[in-house]
């Protein structure tokens, strides 16, 4: 029954995020108890009494909270994100699960960054879109509520793809800027080096040693006190 109380679930997720962002609380010890609740608020089949209630916002908020947990504690607990991604990928690729569950799984994977989307969502898009297409058309899906859910899932896929593309373009732009900066630094350093070479005093040439053409004659010298000198 609590899973159908949308206001209560929303309040609990807001409280959990407040605890995560509060530096004076050591919530790290209770992560193993909190993570199932966060994932449930993303991929549960029903999160409201009426299907027309806006449970999509709660799923979005829970996905953002999941990203905070992985970013804050991923270094200390490196197995958190892999375990979460496996759970979300299974929920996303299970055709038996409802579309609301697929939506929460997509938003959860997208919140973990462009790299996760590129590795786990984008390769599965062609097959998944082929499966989703009949749910979007009134001719193949007469249930308006089902079409609404399918459109929500389609929008989540568009958002995840755009975030992935934006991340790739940003990374490429930073790489180009770094290369351009390095090239500019090299170009700026060239005139400085040339000027330094001009201002640097020239070294005098080494002395030239002239070798005589003929061997020097041995000189005679006299001993002190007289006598003939030795050669």
PDB file of C-alpha atoms in Angstrom:
ATOM      1  CA  UNK A   1       0.000   0.000   0.000  1.00  0.00           C
ATOM      2  CA  UNK A   2       2.855   2.415   0.709  1.00  0.00           C
ATOM      3  CA  UNK A   3       4.045   2.094  -2.891  1.00  0.00           C
ATOM      4  CA  UNK A   4       0.793   3.669  -4.018  1.00  0.00           C
ATOM      5  CA  UNK A   5       1.136   6.696  -1.740  1.00  0.00           C
ATOM      6  CA  UNK A   6       2.838   9.091  -4.171  1.00  0.00           C
ATOM      7  CA  UNK A   7       3.077  12.119  -1.803  1.00  0.00           C
ATOM      8  CA  UNK A   8       4.653   9.966   0.919  1.00  0.00           C
ATOM      9  CA  UNK A   9       7.195   8.439  -1.478  1.00  0.00           C
ATOM     10  CA  UNK A  10       8.111  11.872  -2.826  1.00  0.00           C
ATOM     11  CA  UNK A  11       8.630  13.204   0.709  1.00  0.00           C
ATOM     12  CA  UNK A  12      10.834  10.221   1.589  1.00  0.00           C
ATOM     13  CA  UNK A  13      13.016  10.757  -1.476  1.00  0.00           C
ATOM     14  CA  UNK A  14      13.421  14.447  -0.648  1.00  0.00           C
ATOM     15  CA  UNK A  15      14.373  13.546   2.918  1.00  0.00           C
ATOM     16  CA  UNK A  16      16.907  11.002   1.654  1.00  0.00           C
ATOM     17  CA  UNK A  17      18.522  13.541  -0.636  1.00  0.00           C
ATOM     18  CA  UNK A  18      18.727  16.041   2.227  1.00  0.00           C
ATOM     19  CA  UNK A  19      20.562  13.439   4.300  1.00  0.00           C
ATOM     20  CA  UNK A  20      22.939  12.719   1.434  1.00  0.00           C
ATOM     21  CA  UNK A  21      23.804  16.386   0.994  1.00  0.00           C
ATOM     22  CA  UNK A  22      24.163  17.064   4.712  1.00  0.00           C
ATOM     23  CA  UNK A  23      27.882  16.909   5.613  1.00  0.00           C
ATOM     24  CA  UNK A  24      27.103  16.417   9.318  1.00  0.00           C
ATOM     25  CA  UNK A  25      25.397  13.023   8.864  1.00  0.00           C
ATOM     26  CA  UNK A  26      27.344   9.837   8.206  1.00  0.00           C
ATOM     27  CA  UNK A  27      24.783   8.128   5.984  1.00  0.00           C
ATOM     28  CA  UNK A  28      27.434   5.890   4.446  1.00  0.00           C
ATOM     29  CA  UNK A  29      26.747   3.164   7.005  1.00  0.00           C
ATOM     30  CA  UNK A  30      23.133   2.813   5.839  1.00  0.00           C
ATOM     31  CA  UNK A  31      23.625   2.752   2.073  1.00  0.00           C
ATOM     32  CA  UNK A  32      22.832  -0.957   1.820  1.00  0.00           C
ATOM     33  CA  UNK A  33      19.428  -0.228   3.358  1.00  0.00           C
ATOM     34  CA  UNK A  34      18.700   2.919   1.332  1.00  0.00           C
ATOM     35  CA  UNK A  35      19.697   1.834  -2.165  1.00  0.00           C
ATOM     36  CA  UNK A  36      16.830  -0.673  -2.637  1.00  0.00           C
ATOM     37  CA  UNK A  37      14.354   2.096  -1.780  1.00  0.00           C
ATOM     38  CA  UNK A  38      15.883   4.442  -4.351  1.00  0.00           C
ATOM     39  CA  UNK A  39      15.817   1.800  -7.077  1.00  0.00           C
ATOM     40  CA  UNK A  40      12.254   0.824  -6.181  1.00  0.00           C
ATOM     41  CA  UNK A  41      11.123   4.431  -6.604  1.00  0.00           C
ATOM     42  CA  UNK A  42      12.565   4.288 -10.134  1.00  0.00           C
ATOM     43  CA  UNK A  43      11.462   0.930 -11.516  1.00  0.00           C
ATOM     44  CA  UNK A  44       8.414  -0.101  -9.459  1.00  0.00           C
ATOM     45  CA  UNK A  45       5.347  -1.084 -11.461  1.00  0.00           C
ATOM     46  CA  UNK A  46       3.025   1.347  -9.629  1.00  0.00           C
ATOM     47  CA  UNK A  47       3.985   4.373  -7.552  1.00  0.00           C
ATOM     48  CA  UNK A  48       0.558   5.973  -7.245  1.00  0.00           C
ATOM     49  CA  UNK A  49      -3.064   5.072  -6.645  1.00  0.00           C
ATOM     50  CA  UNK A  50      -4.099   6.289 -10.074  1.00  0.00           C
ATOM     51  CA  UNK A  51      -2.112   5.647 -13.225  1.00  0.00           C
ATOM     52  CA  UNK A  52      -2.815   9.199 -14.365  1.00  0.00           C
ATOM     53  CA  UNK A  53      -0.923  10.726 -11.415  1.00  0.00           C
ATOM     54  CA  UNK A  54       2.473  12.235 -12.132  1.00  0.00           C
ATOM     55  CA  UNK A  55       4.664   9.415 -10.871  1.00  0.00           C
ATOM     56  CA  UNK A  56       7.148  10.231 -13.635  1.00  0.00           C
ATOM     57  CA  UNK A  57       8.535  13.127 -11.606  1.00  0.00           C
ATOM     58  CA  UNK A  58       9.252  10.814  -8.675  1.00  0.00           C
ATOM     59  CA  UNK A  59      11.121   8.455 -10.981  1.00  0.00           C
ATOM     60  CA  UNK A  60      13.180  11.368 -12.335  1.00  0.00           C
ATOM     61  CA  UNK A  61      13.951  12.586  -8.831  1.00  0.00           C
ATOM     62  CA  UNK A  62      14.972   9.099  -7.698  1.00  0.00           C
ATOM     63  CA  UNK A  63      17.275   8.739 -10.714  1.00  0.00           C
ATOM     64  CA  UNK A  64      18.981  12.024  -9.843  1.00  0.00           C
ATOM     65  CA  UNK A  65      19.341  10.852  -6.235  1.00  0.00           C
ATOM     66  CA  UNK A  66      20.926   7.633  -7.472  1.00  0.00           C
ATOM     67  CA  UNK A  67      23.479   9.663  -9.413  1.00  0.00           C
ATOM     68  CA  UNK A  68      24.347  11.589  -6.238  1.00  0.00           C
ATOM     69  CA  UNK A  69      24.904   8.339  -4.324  1.00  0.00           C
ATOM     70  CA  UNK A  70      27.193   6.895  -7.011  1.00  0.00           C
ATOM     71  CA  UNK A  71      29.163  10.127  -7.336  1.00  0.00           C
ATOM     72  CA  UNK A  72      29.541  10.578  -3.585  1.00  0.00           C
ATOM     73  CA  UNK A  73      30.343   7.006  -2.550  1.00  0.00           C
ATOM     74  CA  UNK A  74      31.532   5.394  -5.784  1.00  0.00           C
ATOM     75  CA  UNK A  75      35.199   5.786  -4.869  1.00  0.00           C
ATOM     76  CA  UNK A  76      34.839   4.211  -1.434  1.00  0.00           C
ATOM     77  CA  UNK A  77      32.499   1.489  -2.742  1.00  0.00           C
ATOM     78  CA  UNK A  78      33.456   0.805  -6.375  1.00  0.00           C
ATOM     79  CA  UNK A  79      30.904  -2.014  -6.726  1.00  0.00           C
ATOM     80  CA  UNK A  80      27.871   0.261  -6.199  1.00  0.00           C
ATOM     81  CA  UNK A  81      27.529   1.558  -9.741  1.00  0.00           C
ATOM     82  CA  UNK A  82      28.164  -1.790 -11.509  1.00  0.00           C
ATOM     83  CA  UNK A  83      25.511  -3.499  -9.387  1.00  0.00           C
ATOM     84  CA  UNK A  84      23.025  -0.701  -9.980  1.00  0.00           C
ATOM     85  CA  UNK A  85      23.620  -0.653 -13.719  1.00  0.00           C
ATOM     86  CA  UNK A  86      23.106  -4.420 -13.966  1.00  0.00           C
ATOM     87  CA  UNK A  87      19.769  -4.098 -12.188  1.00  0.00           C
ATOM     88  CA  UNK A  88      18.656  -1.221 -14.416  1.00  0.00           C
ATOM     89  CA  UNK A  89      19.747  -2.890 -17.646  1.00  0.00           C
ATOM     90  CA  UNK A  90      17.816  -6.050 -16.769  1.00  0.00           C
ATOM     91  CA  UNK A  91      14.719  -3.951 -16.075  1.00  0.00           C
ATOM     92  CA  UNK A  92      15.163  -2.018 -19.313  1.00  0.00           C
ATOM     93  CA  UNK A  93      15.594  -5.058 -21.552  1.00  0.00           C
ATOM     94  CA  UNK A  94      12.828  -7.170 -20.015  1.00  0.00           C
ATOM     95  CA  UNK A  95       9.823  -6.963 -22.403  1.00  0.00           C
ATOM     96  CA  UNK A  96       7.515  -8.368 -19.740  1.00  0.00           C
ATOM     97  CA  UNK A  97       8.089  -5.432 -17.386  1.00  0.00           C
ATOM     98  CA  UNK A  98       5.688  -2.462 -17.730  1.00  0.00           C
ATOM     99  CA  UNK A  99       6.646   0.677 -19.623  1.00  0.00           C
ATOM    100  CA  UNK A 100       6.817   2.693 -16.405  1.00  0.00           C
ATOM    101  CA  UNK A 101       9.583   0.364 -15.243  1.00  0.00           C
ATOM    102  CA  UNK A 102      11.410   0.824 -18.546  1.00  0.00           C
ATOM    103  CA  UNK A 103      11.123   4.578 -18.132  1.00  0.00           C
ATOM    104  CA  UNK A 104      12.686   4.511 -14.651  1.00  0.00           C
ATOM    105  CA  UNK A 105      15.505   2.242 -15.816  1.00  0.00           C
ATOM    106  CA  UNK A 106      16.304   4.525 -18.761  1.00  0.00           C
ATOM    107  CA  UNK A 107      16.347   7.633 -16.583  1.00  0.00           C
ATOM    108  CA  UNK A 108      18.507   5.864 -14.006  1.00  0.00           C
ATOM    109  CA  UNK A 109      21.081   4.820 -16.605  1.00  0.00           C
ATOM    110  CA  UNK A 110      21.061   8.265 -18.206  1.00  0.00           C
ATOM    111  CA  UNK A 111      21.666   9.938 -14.836  1.00  0.00           C
ATOM    112  CA  UNK A 112      24.923   7.995 -14.429  1.00  0.00           C
ATOM    113  CA  UNK A 113      26.535   9.870 -17.278  1.00  0.00           C
ATOM    114  CA  UNK A 114      27.079   9.826 -21.060  1.00  0.00           C
ATOM    115  CA  UNK A 115      29.530   6.929 -20.899  1.00  0.00           C
ATOM    116  CA  UNK A 116      26.947   4.619 -19.313  1.00  0.00           C
ATOM    117  CA  UNK A 117      24.363   5.645 -21.912  1.00  0.00           C
ATOM    118  CA  UNK A 118      26.824   5.095 -24.745  1.00  0.00           C
ATOM    119  CA  UNK A 119      27.778   1.626 -23.519  1.00  0.00           C
ATOM    120  CA  UNK A 120      24.426   0.282 -22.290  1.00  0.00           C
ATOM    121  CA  UNK A 121      21.582   2.252 -23.887  1.00  0.00           C
ATOM    122  CA  UNK A 122      22.690   3.279 -27.362  1.00  0.00           C
ATOM    123  CA  UNK A 123      23.634  -0.248 -28.583  1.00  0.00           C
ATOM    124  CA  UNK A 124      20.157  -1.515 -27.614  1.00  0.00           C
ATOM    125  CA  UNK A 125      18.215   1.368 -29.194  1.00  0.00           C
ATOM    126  CA  UNK A 126      17.455  -0.179 -32.624  1.00  0.00           C
ATOM    127  CA  UNK A 127      15.938  -3.359 -31.201  1.00  0.00           C
ATOM    128  CA  UNK A 128      14.115  -1.536 -28.428  1.00  0.00           C
ATOM    129  CA  UNK A 129      12.635   1.106 -30.749  1.00  0.00           C
ATOM    130  CA  UNK A 130      11.399  -1.638 -33.067  1.00  0.00           C
ATOM    131  CA  UNK A 131       9.646  -3.204 -30.071  1.00  0.00           C
ATOM    132  CA  UNK A 132       8.305   0.161 -28.838  1.00  0.00           C
ATOM    133  CA  UNK A 133       6.965   1.429 -32.164  1.00  0.00           C
ATOM    134  CA  UNK A 134       3.638  -0.487 -32.086  1.00  0.00           C
ATOM    135  CA  UNK A 135       2.934   0.939 -28.619  1.00  0.00           C
ATOM    136  CA  UNK A 136       3.113   4.477 -30.004  1.00  0.00           C
ATOM    137  CA  UNK A 137       0.595   4.138 -32.818  1.00  0.00           C
ATOM    138  CA  UNK A 138      -3.186   4.344 -32.227  1.00  0.00           C
ATOM    139  CA  UNK A 139      -3.754   1.740 -34.919  1.00  0.00           C
ATOM    140  CA  UNK A 140      -1.742  -0.896 -33.062  1.00  0.00           C
ATOM    141  CA  UNK A 141      -2.331   0.312 -29.497  1.00  0.00           C
ATOM    142  CA  UNK A 142      -5.884   1.555 -28.883  1.00  0.00           C
ATOM    143  CA  UNK A 143      -5.311   2.079 -25.152  1.00  0.00           C
ATOM    144  CA  UNK A 144      -4.612   5.780 -24.667  1.00  0.00           C
ATOM    145  CA  UNK A 145      -2.892   5.274 -21.315  1.00  0.00           C
ATOM    146  CA  UNK A 146      -0.502   2.737 -22.835  1.00  0.00           C
ATOM    147  CA  UNK A 147       0.307   5.185 -25.625  1.00  0.00           C
ATOM    148  CA  UNK A 148       0.987   7.886 -23.028  1.00  0.00           C
ATOM    149  CA  UNK A 149       3.411   5.585 -21.226  1.00  0.00           C
ATOM    150  CA  UNK A 150       5.087   4.681 -24.509  1.00  0.00           C
ATOM    151  CA  UNK A 151       5.526   8.370 -25.332  1.00  0.00           C
ATOM    152  CA  UNK A 152       7.103   8.954 -21.938  1.00  0.00           C
ATOM    153  CA  UNK A 153       9.560   6.145 -22.592  1.00  0.00           C
ATOM    154  CA  UNK A 154      10.291   7.519 -26.056  1.00  0.00           C
ATOM    155  CA  UNK A 155      11.002  10.934 -24.538  1.00  0.00           C
ATOM    156  CA  UNK A 156      13.335   9.363 -21.982  1.00  0.00           C
ATOM    157  CA  UNK A 157      15.264   7.673 -24.797  1.00  0.00           C
ATOM    158  CA  UNK A 158      15.542  10.977 -26.642  1.00  0.00           C
ATOM    159  CA  UNK A 159      16.823  12.677 -23.497  1.00  0.00           C
ATOM    160  CA  UNK A 160      19.386   9.940 -22.830  1.00  0.00           C
ATOM    161  CA  UNK A 161      20.601  10.051 -26.439  1.00  0.00           C
ATOM    162  CA  UNK A 162      20.916  13.840 -26.424  1.00  0.00           C
ATOM    163  CA  UNK A 163      22.827  13.752 -23.122  1.00  0.00           C
ATOM    164  CA  UNK A 164      25.157  11.138 -24.553  1.00  0.00           C
ATOM    165  CA  UNK A 165      25.733  13.177 -27.720  1.00  0.00           C
ATOM    166  CA  UNK A 166      26.267  16.364 -25.715  1.00  0.00           C
ATOM    167  CA  UNK A 167      28.820  14.604 -23.531  1.00  0.00           C
ATOM    168  CA  UNK A 168      30.695  13.289 -26.557  1.00  0.00           C
ATOM    169  CA  UNK A 169      30.738  16.729 -28.213  1.00  0.00           C
ATOM    170  CA  UNK A 170      31.894  18.391 -25.007  1.00  0.00           C
ATOM    171  CA  UNK A 171      34.733  15.902 -24.609  1.00  0.00           C
ATOM    172  CA  UNK A 172      35.755  16.382 -28.252  1.00  0.00           C
ATOM    173  CA  UNK A 173      35.627  20.165 -27.871  1.00  0.00           C
ATOM    174  CA  UNK A 174      37.834  20.055 -24.780  1.00  0.00           C
ATOM    175  CA  UNK A 175      40.303  17.839 -26.606  1.00  0.00           C
ATOM    176  CA  UNK A 176      40.399  20.236 -29.582  1.00  0.00           C
ATOM    177  CA  UNK A 177      40.853  23.220 -27.280  1.00  0.00           C
ATOM    178  CA  UNK A 178      43.740  21.494 -25.519  1.00  0.00           C
ATOM    179  CA  UNK A 179      45.401  20.648 -28.837  1.00  0.00           C
ATOM    180  CA  UNK A 180      44.882  24.202 -30.078  1.00  0.00           C
ATOM    181  CA  UNK A 181      46.277  25.619 -26.835  1.00  0.00           C
ATOM    182  CA  UNK A 182      49.355  23.397 -27.050  1.00  0.00           C
ATOM    183  CA  UNK A 183      49.870  24.368 -30.685  1.00  0.00           C
ATOM    184  CA  UNK A 184      49.471  28.062 -29.874  1.00  0.00           C
ATOM    185  CA  UNK A 185      51.946  27.773 -27.008  1.00  0.00           C
ATOM    186  CA  UNK A 186      54.454  26.210 -29.380  1.00  0.00           C
ATOM    187  CA  UNK A 187      53.879  28.940 -31.968  1.00  0.00           C
ATOM    188  CA  UNK A 188      54.210  31.679 -29.331  1.00  0.00           C
ATOM    189  CA  UNK A 189      57.411  30.168 -28.030  1.00  0.00           C
ATOM    190  CA  UNK A 190      59.078  30.131 -31.475  1.00  0.00           C
ATOM    191  CA  UNK A 191      59.551  33.960 -31.799  1.00  0.00           C
ATOM    192  CA  UNK A 192      60.796  34.119 -28.216  1.00  0.00           C
ATOM    193  CA  UNK A 193      63.400  31.479 -28.927  1.00  0.00           C
ATOM    194  CA  UNK A 194      64.457  33.283 -32.113  1.00  0.00           C
ATOM    195  CA  UNK A 195      64.819  36.582 -30.245  1.00  0.00           C
ATOM    196  CA  UNK A 196      66.783  34.880 -27.514  1.00  0.00           C
ATOM    197  CA  UNK A 197      69.151  33.460 -30.092  1.00  0.00           C
ATOM    198  CA  UNK A 198      69.705  36.945 -31.539  1.00  0.00           C
ATOM    199  CA  UNK A 199      70.343  38.505 -28.132  1.00  0.00           C
ATOM    200  CA  UNK A 200      72.574  35.705 -26.944  1.00  0.00           C
ATOM    201  CA  UNK A 201      76.263  36.793 -27.223  1.00  0.00           C
ATOM    202  CA  UNK A 202      78.235  34.851 -29.733  1.00  0.00           C
ATOM    203  CA  UNK A 203      80.962  32.651 -28.410  1.00  0.00           C
ATOM    204  CA  UNK A 204      84.467  33.568 -29.568  1.00  0.00           C
ATOM    205  CA  UNK A 205      85.946  31.070 -31.958  1.00  0.00           C
ATOM    206  CA  UNK A 206      88.415  28.616 -30.455  1.00  0.00           C
ATOM    207  CA  UNK A 207      92.107  29.567 -30.823  1.00  0.00           C
ATOM    208  CA  UNK A 208      93.799  28.234 -33.917  1.00  0.00           C
ATOM    209  CA  UNK A 209      96.868  26.148 -33.253  1.00  0.00           C
ATOM    210  CA  UNK A 210      99.453  26.610 -35.986  1.00  0.00           C
ATOM    211  CA  UNK A 211     101.760  23.682 -36.427  1.00  0.00           C
ATOM    212  CA  UNK A 212     105.222  24.505 -37.732  1.00  0.00           C
ATOM    213  CA  UNK A 213     106.226  23.084 -41.068  1.00  0.00           C
ATOM    214  CA  UNK A 214     109.730  22.209 -39.836  1.00  0.00           C
ATOM    215  CA  UNK A 215     110.670  20.676 -36.513  1.00  0.00           C
ATOM    216  CA  UNK A 216     112.161  23.127 -34.067  1.00  0.00           C
ATOM    217  CA  UNK A 217     115.910  22.935 -33.615  1.00  0.00           C
ATOM    218  CA  UNK A 218     117.166  21.819 -30.281  1.00  0.00           C
ATOM    219  CA  UNK A 219     118.490  24.731 -28.303  1.00  0.00           C
ATOM    220  CA  UNK A 220     121.825  24.689 -26.500  1.00  0.00           C
ATOM    221  CA  UNK A 221     121.945  26.137 -23.062  1.00  0.00           C
ATOM    222  CA  UNK A 222     124.690  26.759 -20.599  1.00  0.00           C
ATOM    223  CA  UNK A 223     124.924  25.383 -17.136  1.00  0.00           C
ATOM    224  CA  UNK A 224     125.181  27.830 -14.345  1.00  0.00           C
ATOM    225  CA  UNK A 225     128.719  28.213 -13.270  1.00  0.00           C
ATOM    226  CA  UNK A 226     130.137  27.597 -16.697  1.00  0.00           C
ATOM    227  CA  UNK A 227     130.561  24.562 -18.695  1.00  0.00           C
ATOM    228  CA  UNK A 228     129.057  23.459 -21.919  1.00  0.00           C
ATOM    229  CA  UNK A 229     125.406  23.158 -22.176  1.00  0.00           C
ATOM    230  CA  UNK A 230     123.591  19.965 -22.943  1.00  0.00           C
ATOM    231  CA  UNK A 231     121.461  19.450 -25.888  1.00  0.00           C
TER     232      UNK A 231
END
